[in-house]
Amino acid sequence: MAMKKMEGQGDHDLNCLTIDELEKHAYNMMDKQTRDYYNEGADSGSTLRENIEAFGKYRIRPRVLRDVSNVDTSKDIFGHKNSIPMGVAPTAMQRLAHSDGELGTARACKKAKVAMGLSSFATTTLEDVAEANGDNPHVLQLYLFESREHSHKLIQRAKKAGYKAVFLTVDTPFLGRRNLEIRNQFKLPPHFKIANFAEDEEPAMGDEQTSNSPNQARQRKPKEASKAGYHDGEKRVLPTGPITFHSHASNPTLCWEKDIEWLKQECCPEMEVWVKGIATGEDAILAVHHGVSGIVVSNHGGRQLNGALATLDALPEVVEAVQGKIPVHVDGGIRHGTDIFKALALGADFCWVGRPALWGLAYKGQAGVELMLRLLSDEFKLCMGLAGVTRVQDISKEYLVKVSISMRDRKV
Ligand SMILES: Cc1cc2nc3c(=O)[nH]c(=O)nc-3n(C[C@H](O)[C@H](O)[C@H](O)COP(=O)(O)O)c2cc1C
Ligand SMILES: CCCCC(=O)C(=O)O
C-alpha cells in the first residue's frame, strides 16, 4: 500500500523540484547583467550568504501521534486569508527577468492567494499591478523621495488603486556597494521603463547615449517616457534638477520624527505605514513608539550593509522588543518551506521571499512564479504535518533547537 501523500504533493515539474533547482534554471535563462544584478549582495556577499545559512543553525523538534490529517497553512494579513504565512517581497525591475514582469508576479500571487509587495522601481505601473492582483492584498514599497510632492502623488495613486499598506524601506540612506553592478555598468535596456515615475522624472537608465549605471542615470526624455503606459491621464508635478536613479532610491535625510509622522498623515487611514529594514531591538522599539503598523526585519537581501546580522539572527531581539504590540515580518534567505516554519517558530508573524520570485519569472514567467509558490507552499505544509502542527498560530519556539556549529548545514 502506498504511503499517504499530502494534497498537492503529486503535482510536480520534474525538472524543478526545489528552489535551489529553480535558481539553477534561472541562472541559465538570464543574461549576465540581469543575473548579477538580481543575485548579488553588497561587497563580499557574506550577509547574503549568512541570511541563507542562518536557517541551518536550527533543527525542528517534531511532535508525533497528533491527528495531522487537516493541516491549515493559512494566515490572515490585511484582513485577507493568505494561503501561507508568506508573501512575495518587492523587488525592482521584474521585466528584466521575463516579459510577464510584475504582472506575472501579481497574477501568480492572486492565483496562489499570496500577498504581493510592489517595488517603487517596478517596470509596470502600480495601477496595472493592482488590477492584475485583484482583491488579493498588495502593498507598495516606498522610497521616500526628497521631493515630497512626488511621494505625495505616488501615495495618492496607491490609495486610489487599493494598496493596503506602504512599506517604507529604511535600510537605504545610501545604496550599498554592489561590485558586479558597477563592473557590468548595469543599466535598464531602453525598451523598459521605471513605470511609476512621472514622465519627466523617470530616470534614464539604459539610455543608449548615456550608458549609465543605476547610480549615475540621468533624466529620461519625455518622448521615451510616454511609452510607460500611464492611463489615468493625470498630470504629475515634477521636481526640478538632474534626477538620478540613486537619488530616487536613497535619501540620507530620512528620520523617525519628521518623516514617519508625515507619512502617516499621508497614508492613514486608507493605508497602513510599515517600516522595512529593521535589524535591531532598539529600532523596533522606536518603530512602535512612532506608531507604525508593522515591521519587516530585513537587510535588503544582503544588498545594503554587508557585515550586518543575518535576518533570522536579528529576528529574536526584534520580537522581544516589540512584545506583540505590532506584527513582525521577516525576509532574507528563505529557500524552503522549513525556513518559513523556523522563522515563525522564532516569533515572526509572516515571511517574504525576494529572489525566488525573480528566478521563477526567469524560468517560466508567471508559471514559474506559480511553481515557486507551489514548492514553498507544499514544503511548508508538509513540514507542519510532519512536525505535528495543524495551525500556523501553534508554531512556536518549542519546535526548534539551535545546534552546535559542527552540525550546521544549510542543506539539511
Ligand atoms: C534584485 C532585487 C531588487 C530589490 N529591489 C528592492 C526594492 O526596490 N525595494 C526594496 O525595498 N527592496 C528591494 N529588494 C529587497 C527585497 O525586498 C527583499 O528584502 C530581499 O530580496 C529578501 O531577500 P531574499 O532575496 O534572500 O529573499 C530587492 C532585492 C533584490 C534581490
Ligand atoms: C536603486 C535601488 C533600487 C532597487 C533596489 O532596492 C535594489 O536593487 O536592491
CSV table of C-alpha atoms and ligand atoms in Angstrom, one decimal:
chain,number,residue,atom,x,y,z
A,1,MET,CA,0.0,0.0,0.0
A,2,ALA,CA,1.3,3.4,-0.9
A,3,MET,CA,2.1,5.8,1.9
A,4,LYS,CA,-0.3,8.7,2.1
A,5,LYS,CA,0.9,11.9,0.4
A,6,MET,CA,-0.3,15.3,1.3
A,7,GLU,CA,-2.6,17.1,-1.0
A,8,GLY,CA,-0.7,19.0,-3.7
A,9,GLN,CA,2.3,16.7,-3.4
A,10,GLY,CA,1.6,14.9,-6.7
A,11,ASP,CA,1.7,17.9,-9.0
A,12,HIS,CA,5.4,18.2,-9.9
A,13,ASP,CA,7.6,19.8,-12.5
A,14,LEU,CA,10.1,17.0,-12.7
A,15,ASN,CA,12.8,19.4,-13.9
A,16,CYS,CA,12.4,21.6,-10.9
A,17,LEU,CA,11.6,20.1,-7.6
A,18,THR,CA,13.2,22.7,-5.3
A,19,ILE,CA,14.0,26.4,-5.1
A,20,ASP,CA,17.7,25.5,-5.4
A,21,GLU,CA,16.9,23.8,-8.8
A,22,LEU,CA,14.8,26.8,-9.8
A,23,GLU,CA,17.8,29.1,-9.1
A,24,LYS,CA,20.0,26.9,-11.4
A,25,HIS,CA,17.4,27.0,-14.2
A,26,ALA,CA,17.0,30.8,-13.8
A,27,TYR,CA,20.8,31.2,-13.9
A,28,ASN,CA,20.8,29.9,-17.4
A,29,MET,CA,17.8,31.8,-18.5
A,30,MET,CA,19.1,35.3,-17.6
A,31,ASP,CA,21.7,37.5,-19.3
A,32,LYS,CA,24.8,38.2,-17.2
A,33,GLN,CA,23.8,41.8,-16.3
A,34,THR,CA,20.4,40.8,-15.1
A,35,ARG,CA,21.6,37.7,-13.3
A,36,ASP,CA,24.4,39.6,-11.5
A,37,TYR,CA,22.0,42.5,-10.6
A,38,TYR,CA,19.4,40.1,-9.1
A,39,ASN,CA,21.7,37.6,-7.4
A,40,GLU,CA,24.5,39.6,-5.9
A,41,GLY,CA,24.8,41.0,-2.4
A,42,ALA,CA,26.8,44.0,-1.3
A,43,ASP,CA,30.6,43.8,-1.0
A,44,SER,CA,31.8,40.3,-0.4
A,45,GLY,CA,28.2,39.0,-0.2
A,46,SER,CA,28.7,37.5,3.3
A,47,THR,CA,25.5,38.8,4.7
A,48,LEU,CA,23.6,37.4,1.7
A,49,ARG,CA,25.1,34.0,2.4
A,50,GLU,CA,24.6,34.2,6.1
A,51,ASN,CA,20.9,35.1,5.6
A,52,ILE,CA,20.6,31.6,3.9
A,53,GLU,CA,22.9,29.7,6.2
A,54,ALA,CA,21.3,31.0,9.4
A,55,PHE,CA,18.4,28.6,8.9
A,56,GLY,CA,20.9,25.8,9.1
A,57,LYS,CA,21.6,26.6,12.8
A,58,TYR,CA,18.2,25.3,13.8
A,59,ARG,CA,16.6,21.9,13.8
A,60,ILE,CA,13.0,21.1,14.1
A,61,ARG,CA,11.7,19.1,17.1
A,62,PRO,CA,8.8,17.2,15.6
A,63,ARG,CA,5.9,16.0,17.8
A,64,VAL,CA,4.1,12.8,16.9
A,65,LEU,CA,0.8,10.9,17.3
A,66,ARG,CA,-1.3,14.0,16.8
A,67,ASP,CA,-4.0,14.0,14.2
A,68,VAL,CA,-2.5,15.9,11.4
A,69,SER,CA,-5.0,14.9,8.7
A,70,ASN,CA,-6.1,18.5,8.4
A,71,VAL,CA,-3.2,21.0,8.2
A,72,ASP,CA,-4.3,24.6,7.8
A,73,THR,CA,-1.4,26.7,6.5
A,74,SER,CA,-3.4,29.9,6.1
A,75,LYS,CA,-2.6,33.2,7.8
A,76,ASP,CA,-4.6,36.4,7.8
A,77,ILE,CA,-2.9,39.5,6.5
A,78,PHE,CA,-4.6,42.9,6.0
A,79,GLY,CA,-7.9,41.3,6.6
A,80,HIS,CA,-7.4,38.7,3.9
A,81,LYS,CA,-6.8,35.0,4.2
A,82,ASN,CA,-3.4,34.3,2.8
A,83,SER,CA,-2.8,30.7,1.8
A,84,ILE,CA,0.5,30.6,3.7
A,85,PRO,CA,2.3,33.0,6.1
A,86,MET,CA,4.5,34.2,3.2
A,87,GLY,CA,4.3,36.8,0.5
A,88,VAL,CA,6.4,38.0,-2.4
A,89,ALA,CA,8.8,40.8,-1.4
A,90,PRO,CA,9.1,43.9,-3.5
A,91,THR,CA,12.0,43.6,-6.0
A,92,ALA,CA,12.9,46.1,-8.7
A,93,MET,CA,12.6,45.8,-12.4
A,94,GLN,CA,10.9,42.4,-12.8
A,95,ARG,CA,10.5,42.7,-16.6
A,96,LEU,CA,14.3,42.1,-16.9
A,97,ALA,CA,13.6,38.5,-15.9
A,98,HIS,CA,10.7,37.9,-18.2
A,99,SER,CA,8.3,39.9,-20.2
A,100,ASP,CA,5.5,38.9,-17.8
A,101,GLY,CA,7.3,41.0,-15.2
A,102,GLU,CA,5.3,42.4,-12.3
A,103,LEU,CA,2.0,41.4,-14.0
A,104,GLY,CA,3.1,37.8,-14.0
A,105,THR,CA,4.0,38.0,-10.3
A,106,ALA,CA,0.7,39.7,-9.5
A,107,ARG,CA,-1.3,37.0,-11.3
A,108,ALA,CA,0.6,34.2,-9.7
A,109,CYS,CA,0.2,35.7,-6.3
A,110,LYS,CA,-3.6,36.2,-6.9
A,111,LYS,CA,-3.9,32.6,-8.0
A,112,ALA,CA,-2.0,31.2,-5.0
A,113,LYS,CA,-3.6,33.7,-2.6
A,114,VAL,CA,-0.3,35.1,-1.6
A,115,ALA,CA,0.3,38.8,-0.7
A,116,MET,CA,2.5,40.8,-3.1
A,117,GLY,CA,4.9,43.7,-2.5
A,118,LEU,CA,5.5,46.0,-5.4
A,119,SER,CA,8.7,47.9,-5.7
A,120,SER,CA,8.9,51.7,-6.2
A,121,PHE,CA,11.2,50.7,-9.1
A,122,ALA,CA,8.8,48.4,-10.8
A,123,THR,CA,8.7,48.2,-14.6
A,124,THR,CA,4.9,48.1,-14.5
A,125,THR,CA,2.6,50.8,-13.2
A,126,LEU,CA,1.1,50.3,-9.8
A,127,GLU,CA,-2.4,50.6,-11.2
A,128,ASP,CA,-1.8,47.7,-13.7
A,129,VAL,CA,-0.4,45.5,-10.9
A,130,ALA,CA,-3.3,46.3,-8.6
A,131,GLU,CA,-5.7,45.3,-11.4
A,132,ALA,CA,-3.9,42.1,-12.1
A,133,ASN,CA,-3.7,41.2,-8.4
A,134,GLY,CA,-7.4,41.9,-8.0
A,135,ASP,CA,-8.7,41.7,-4.4
A,136,ASN,CA,-5.6,39.9,-3.3
A,137,PRO,CA,-3.7,42.1,-0.8
A,138,HIS,CA,-0.8,44.1,-2.3
A,139,VAL,CA,1.5,46.6,-0.7
A,140,LEU,CA,3.6,49.4,-2.2
A,141,GLN,CA,7.2,49.5,-1.2
A,142,LEU,CA,8.2,53.1,-0.9
A,143,TYR,CA,11.5,55.0,-1.1
A,144,LEU,CA,10.6,58.4,0.4
A,145,PHE,CA,11.9,60.8,-2.1
A,146,GLU,CA,13.4,64.1,-1.2
A,147,SER,CA,10.7,65.6,-3.3
A,148,ARG,CA,7.6,65.4,-1.1
A,149,GLU,CA,5.4,66.3,-3.9
A,150,HIS,CA,6.4,63.3,-5.9
A,151,SER,CA,6.0,60.9,-2.9
A,152,HIS,CA,2.6,62.5,-2.2
A,153,LYS,CA,1.4,61.7,-5.7
A,154,LEU,CA,2.7,58.2,-5.6
A,155,ILE,CA,0.9,57.6,-2.3
A,156,GLN,CA,-2.3,59.1,-3.6
A,157,ARG,CA,-2.2,56.8,-6.6
A,158,ALA,CA,-1.5,53.8,-4.4
A,159,LYS,CA,-4.5,54.7,-2.2
A,160,LYS,CA,-6.7,55.0,-5.2
A,161,ALA,CA,-5.6,51.7,-6.6
A,162,GLY,CA,-6.4,49.9,-3.3
A,163,TYR,CA,-3.0,49.2,-1.8
A,164,LYS,CA,-3.3,48.0,1.8
A,165,ALA,CA,0.0,49.5,3.1
A,166,VAL,CA,3.2,51.2,2.2
A,167,PHE,CA,6.4,49.5,3.3
A,168,LEU,CA,8.9,52.3,3.8
A,169,THR,CA,12.3,51.0,3.1
A,170,VAL,CA,14.6,52.3,5.8
A,171,ASP,CA,17.8,50.5,5.1
A,172,THR,CA,18.8,52.6,2.1
A,173,PRO,CA,20.0,56.0,3.2
A,174,PHE,CA,22.7,55.3,0.6
A,175,LEU,CA,22.8,52.5,-1.9
A,176,GLY,CA,25.0,49.5,-0.8
A,177,ARG,CA,28.1,48.8,-2.9
A,178,ARG,CA,27.3,46.1,-5.4
A,179,ASN,CA,30.5,45.4,-7.3
A,180,LEU,CA,29.2,43.4,-10.2
A,181,GLU,CA,26.6,46.0,-10.9
A,182,ILE,CA,29.4,48.6,-11.0
A,183,ARG,CA,31.7,46.4,-13.1
A,184,ASN,CA,28.9,45.5,-15.6
A,185,GLN,CA,27.8,49.1,-15.8
A,186,PHE,CA,24.3,47.8,-15.2
A,187,LYS,CA,21.6,49.6,-17.0
A,188,LEU,CA,17.9,49.0,-17.8
A,189,PRO,CA,17.5,48.3,-21.5
A,190,PRO,CA,15.9,51.3,-23.3
A,191,HIS,CA,12.6,49.4,-24.0
A,192,PHE,CA,11.9,49.1,-20.3
A,193,LYS,CA,10.6,51.8,-18.1
A,194,ILE,CA,10.7,52.6,-14.4
A,195,ALA,CA,6.9,52.8,-14.7
A,196,ASN,CA,5.9,54.7,-11.6
A,197,PHE,CA,7.9,57.8,-12.1
A,198,ALA,CA,6.1,60.7,-13.5
A,199,GLU,CA,7.1,61.2,-17.1
A,200,ASP,CA,9.8,63.8,-16.8
A,201,GLU,CA,11.0,62.3,-13.6
A,202,GLU,CA,11.8,58.9,-15.0
A,203,PRO,CA,15.5,58.1,-14.6
A,204,ALA,CA,17.2,57.4,-17.9
A,205,MET,CA,18.7,54.1,-17.0
A,206,GLY,CA,20.0,52.5,-20.1
A,207,ASP,CA,19.6,55.5,-22.3
A,208,GLU,CA,21.7,54.4,-25.3
A,209,GLN,CA,23.7,57.6,-25.4
A,210,THR,CA,24.5,57.8,-21.7
A,211,SER,CA,25.1,54.1,-20.9
A,212,ASN,CA,24.6,54.8,-17.2
A,213,SER,CA,24.7,52.5,-14.2
A,214,PRO,CA,21.7,52.9,-11.9
A,215,ASN,CA,23.7,55.3,-9.7
A,216,GLN,CA,24.5,57.6,-12.5
A,217,ALA,CA,21.4,57.6,-14.6
A,218,ARG,CA,20.1,60.9,-15.9
A,219,GLN,CA,16.8,62.3,-16.8
A,220,ARG,CA,14.8,60.4,-19.4
A,221,LYS,CA,13.4,62.3,-22.3
A,222,PRO,CA,9.6,62.8,-22.1
A,223,LYS,CA,9.2,61.3,-25.6
A,224,GLU,CA,10.6,57.9,-24.3
A,225,ALA,CA,8.8,58.0,-21.0
A,226,SER,CA,5.5,58.5,-22.7
A,227,LYS,CA,5.5,54.8,-23.6
A,228,ALA,CA,5.4,53.9,-19.9
A,229,GLY,CA,1.7,53.2,-20.0
A,230,TYR,CA,0.0,55.8,-17.7
A,231,HIS,CA,-3.7,55.5,-18.1
A,232,ASP,CA,-5.3,57.9,-15.7
A,233,GLY,CA,-4.5,61.0,-17.7
A,234,GLU,CA,-3.4,62.8,-14.6
A,235,LYS,CA,-0.7,65.5,-15.0
A,236,ARG,CA,2.0,64.9,-12.5
A,237,VAL,CA,4.2,67.7,-11.0
A,238,LEU,CA,7.8,67.1,-11.1
A,239,PRO,CA,10.8,68.1,-9.1
A,240,THR,CA,13.4,70.1,-10.9
A,241,GLY,CA,17.2,69.5,-11.4
A,242,PRO,CA,19.0,66.4,-12.6
A,243,ILE,CA,17.5,63.2,-11.4
A,244,THR,CA,19.4,60.1,-10.7
A,245,PHE,CA,18.2,56.6,-10.1
A,246,HIS,CA,20.3,56.6,-6.9
A,247,SER,CA,18.8,59.8,-5.6
A,248,HIS,CA,15.3,58.4,-6.0
A,249,ALA,CA,16.1,55.3,-4.0
A,250,SER,CA,18.2,56.6,-1.3
A,251,ASN,CA,17.5,59.6,0.9
A,252,PRO,CA,20.0,60.1,3.7
A,253,THR,CA,17.9,62.7,5.4
A,254,LEU,CA,15.2,60.3,6.5
A,255,CYS,CA,14.5,60.2,10.2
A,256,TRP,CA,11.8,59.0,12.6
A,257,GLU,CA,10.5,62.3,13.8
A,258,LYS,CA,9.8,64.2,10.7
A,259,ASP,CA,9.3,61.5,8.1
A,260,ILE,CA,7.2,58.8,9.8
A,261,GLU,CA,4.8,61.4,11.0
A,262,TRP,CA,4.5,62.9,7.6
A,263,LEU,CA,4.0,59.5,6.0
A,264,LYS,CA,1.3,58.5,8.5
A,265,GLN,CA,-0.6,61.7,7.7
A,266,GLU,CA,-0.3,61.0,4.0
A,267,CYS,CA,-1.3,57.3,4.2
A,268,CYS,CA,-3.7,56.8,7.0
A,269,PRO,CA,-6.4,55.7,7.4
A,270,GLU,CA,-6.7,54.1,3.9
A,271,MET,CA,-3.2,52.5,4.0
A,272,GLU,CA,-1.0,51.3,6.9
A,273,VAL,CA,2.6,52.5,7.2
A,274,TRP,CA,5.2,49.8,7.8
A,275,VAL,CA,8.9,50.0,8.0
A,276,LYS,CA,11.0,47.5,6.1
A,277,GLY,CA,14.7,47.1,7.0
A,278,ILE,CA,14.7,47.0,10.8
A,279,ALA,CA,17.5,44.9,12.2
A,280,THR,CA,17.7,45.7,15.9
A,281,GLY,CA,15.6,45.7,19.0
A,282,GLU,CA,16.3,49.4,19.6
A,283,ASP,CA,14.9,50.5,16.3
A,284,ALA,CA,11.9,48.1,16.8
A,285,ILE,CA,11.1,50.0,20.0
A,286,LEU,CA,11.3,53.3,18.1
A,287,ALA,CA,9.1,51.9,15.4
A,288,VAL,CA,6.4,51.0,17.9
A,289,HIS,CA,6.9,54.4,19.6
A,290,HIS,CA,6.3,56.2,16.3
A,291,GLY,CA,3.1,54.4,15.7
A,292,VAL,CA,3.9,52.3,12.6
A,293,SER,CA,1.6,49.4,11.9
A,294,GLY,CA,4.2,46.7,11.4
A,295,ILE,CA,7.9,45.9,10.9
A,296,VAL,CA,9.8,43.9,8.3
A,297,VAL,CA,13.1,42.6,9.7
A,298,SER,CA,15.2,42.8,6.6
A,299,ASN,CA,18.7,43.6,5.4
A,300,HIS,CA,17.5,44.1,1.8
A,301,GLY,CA,18.6,40.5,0.9
A,302,GLY,CA,22.2,41.4,1.9
A,303,ARG,CA,22.4,44.2,-0.7
A,304,GLN,CA,22.9,47.1,1.7
A,305,LEU,CA,25.2,46.8,4.7
A,306,ASN,CA,27.4,43.8,4.3
A,307,GLY,CA,28.5,42.5,7.6
A,308,ALA,CA,25.1,43.1,9.1
A,309,LEU,CA,23.5,40.3,11.1
A,310,ALA,CA,21.5,37.7,9.2
A,311,THR,CA,17.9,38.5,9.4
A,312,LEU,CA,17.0,35.2,11.2
A,313,ASP,CA,19.6,36.1,13.8
A,314,ALA,CA,18.2,39.6,14.2
A,315,LEU,CA,14.6,38.4,14.5
A,316,PRO,CA,14.5,37.3,18.1
A,317,GLU,CA,15.7,40.6,19.5
A,318,VAL,CA,13.1,42.4,17.4
A,319,VAL,CA,10.3,40.1,18.5
A,320,GLU,CA,11.3,40.5,22.2
A,321,ALA,CA,11.5,44.3,21.9
A,322,VAL,CA,8.1,44.6,20.2
A,323,GLN,CA,6.3,42.4,22.8
A,324,GLY,CA,3.4,41.6,20.4
A,325,LYS,CA,2.4,45.2,20.0
A,326,ILE,CA,2.6,45.2,16.2
A,327,PRO,CA,3.3,42.4,13.7
A,328,VAL,CA,6.8,41.4,12.9
A,329,HIS,CA,7.6,40.1,9.5
A,330,VAL,CA,11.0,38.9,8.2
A,331,ASP,CA,12.7,38.4,4.8
A,332,GLY,CA,16.0,37.2,3.6
A,333,GLY,CA,17.3,33.7,2.7
A,334,ILE,CA,14.1,31.8,2.6
A,335,ARG,CA,14.6,29.0,0.2
A,336,HIS,CA,12.5,26.1,1.6
A,337,GLY,CA,9.2,25.6,3.4
A,338,THR,CA,11.1,24.6,6.6
A,339,ASP,CA,12.7,28.0,6.6
A,340,ILE,CA,9.2,29.6,6.9
A,341,PHE,CA,8.5,27.2,9.8
A,342,LYS,CA,11.7,28.2,11.5
A,343,ALA,CA,11.2,31.9,11.1
A,344,LEU,CA,7.7,31.6,12.6
A,345,ALA,CA,9.0,29.5,15.4
A,346,LEU,CA,11.4,32.3,16.2
A,347,GLY,CA,8.5,34.7,16.5
A,348,ALA,CA,7.9,36.1,13.0
A,349,ASP,CA,4.2,36.5,12.1
A,350,PHE,CA,4.9,36.3,8.3
A,351,CYS,CA,7.8,36.0,5.8
A,352,TRP,CA,8.6,37.4,2.4
A,353,VAL,CA,10.7,36.0,-0.4
A,354,GLY,CA,12.6,38.1,-2.8
A,355,ARG,CA,14.9,36.4,-5.3
A,356,PRO,CA,12.9,33.1,-5.6
A,357,ALA,CA,10.2,35.1,-7.4
A,358,LEU,CA,12.7,36.6,-9.8
A,359,TRP,CA,14.0,33.1,-10.5
A,360,GLY,CA,10.5,31.8,-11.1
A,361,LEU,CA,9.9,34.7,-13.6
A,362,ALA,CA,13.2,34.0,-15.4
A,363,TYR,CA,12.4,30.2,-15.6
A,364,LYS,CA,8.8,30.4,-17.0
A,365,GLY,CA,7.3,33.9,-16.4
A,366,GLN,CA,4.0,33.8,-14.4
A,367,ALA,CA,4.0,29.9,-14.5
A,368,GLY,CA,7.5,30.0,-12.9
A,369,VAL,CA,6.3,32.2,-10.1
A,370,GLU,CA,3.3,29.9,-9.6
A,371,LEU,CA,5.7,27.0,-9.4
A,372,MET,CA,7.9,28.7,-6.9
A,373,LEU,CA,4.9,29.5,-4.7
A,374,ARG,CA,3.7,25.9,-5.0
A,375,LEU,CA,7.0,24.5,-4.0
A,376,LEU,CA,7.3,26.6,-0.9
A,377,SER,CA,3.7,26.1,0.0
A,378,ASP,CA,3.9,22.3,-0.4
A,379,GLU,CA,7.1,22.1,1.6
A,380,PHE,CA,5.7,24.3,4.4
A,381,LYS,CA,2.5,22.3,4.6
A,382,LEU,CA,4.4,19.0,4.7
A,383,CYS,CA,6.8,20.5,7.3
A,384,MET,CA,3.8,21.4,9.5
A,385,GLY,CA,2.3,18.0,9.2
A,386,LEU,CA,5.5,16.1,9.9
A,387,ALA,CA,6.3,18.4,12.9
A,388,GLY,CA,2.8,17.7,14.3
A,389,VAL,CA,1.3,21.2,13.9
A,390,THR,CA,-2.0,21.8,12.3
A,391,ARG,CA,-2.4,25.6,12.7
A,392,VAL,CA,0.0,28.3,11.9
A,393,GLN,CA,-0.5,30.1,15.3
A,394,ASP,CA,0.7,27.0,17.1
A,395,ILE,CA,4.2,27.2,15.5
A,396,SER,CA,6.4,28.2,18.5
A,397,LYS,CA,9.9,28.1,19.8
A,398,GLU,CA,9.1,24.7,21.4
A,399,TYR,CA,9.5,23.2,17.9
A,400,LEU,CA,13.1,24.4,17.4
A,401,VAL,CA,16.5,23.7,18.8
A,402,LYS,CA,19.7,25.5,18.0
A,403,VAL,CA,22.6,23.2,17.1
A,404,SER,CA,26.3,23.4,17.6
A,405,ILE,CA,28.5,24.9,14.8
A,406,SER,CA,29.8,21.5,13.7
A,407,MET,CA,26.2,20.3,13.0
A,408,ARG,CA,25.3,23.3,10.9
A,409,ASP,CA,24.5,22.6,7.3
A,410,ARG,CA,22.2,24.6,5.0
A,411,LYS,CA,21.2,21.6,3.1
A,412,VAL,CA,19.5,19.7,5.9
B,1,LIG,C1,17.0,42.3,-7.5
B,1,LIG,C2,16.5,42.8,-6.2
B,1,LIG,C3,15.8,44.0,-6.2
B,1,LIG,C4,15.3,44.5,-5.0
B,1,LIG,N1,14.6,45.7,-5.0
B,1,LIG,C5,14.1,46.2,-3.9
B,1,LIG,C6,13.3,47.4,-3.9
B,1,LIG,O1,13.1,48.0,-5.0
B,1,LIG,N2,12.9,47.9,-2.8
B,1,LIG,C7,13.1,47.2,-1.6
B,1,LIG,O2,12.6,47.7,-0.5
B,1,LIG,N3,13.7,46.0,-1.5
B,1,LIG,C8,14.2,45.5,-2.7
B,1,LIG,N4,14.9,44.3,-2.6
B,1,LIG,C9,14.9,43.6,-1.3
B,1,LIG,C10,13.8,42.6,-1.2
B,1,LIG,O3,12.6,43.3,-0.9
B,1,LIG,C11,14.0,41.7,0.0
B,1,LIG,O4,14.3,42.4,1.1
B,1,LIG,C12,15.1,40.6,-0.2
B,1,LIG,O5,15.1,40.3,-1.6
B,1,LIG,C13,14.9,39.4,0.6
B,1,LIG,O6,15.9,38.5,0.5
B,1,LIG,P1,15.9,37.2,-0.5
B,1,LIG,O7,16.1,37.7,-1.8
B,1,LIG,O8,17.0,36.4,0.1
B,1,LIG,O9,14.5,36.5,-0.3
B,1,LIG,C14,15.4,43.8,-3.8
B,1,LIG,C15,16.1,42.6,-3.8
B,1,LIG,C16,16.6,42.1,-5.0
B,1,LIG,C17,17.3,40.7,-4.9
B,2,LIG,C1,18.3,51.8,-6.5
B,2,LIG,C2,17.9,50.5,-6.0
B,2,LIG,C3,16.5,50.1,-6.2
B,2,LIG,C4,16.3,48.7,-6.2
B,2,LIG,C5,16.8,48.0,-5.0
B,2,LIG,O1,16.3,48.3,-3.9
B,2,LIG,C6,17.8,47.0,-5.1
B,2,LIG,O2,18.4,46.8,-6.2
B,2,LIG,O3,18.1,46.4,-4.1
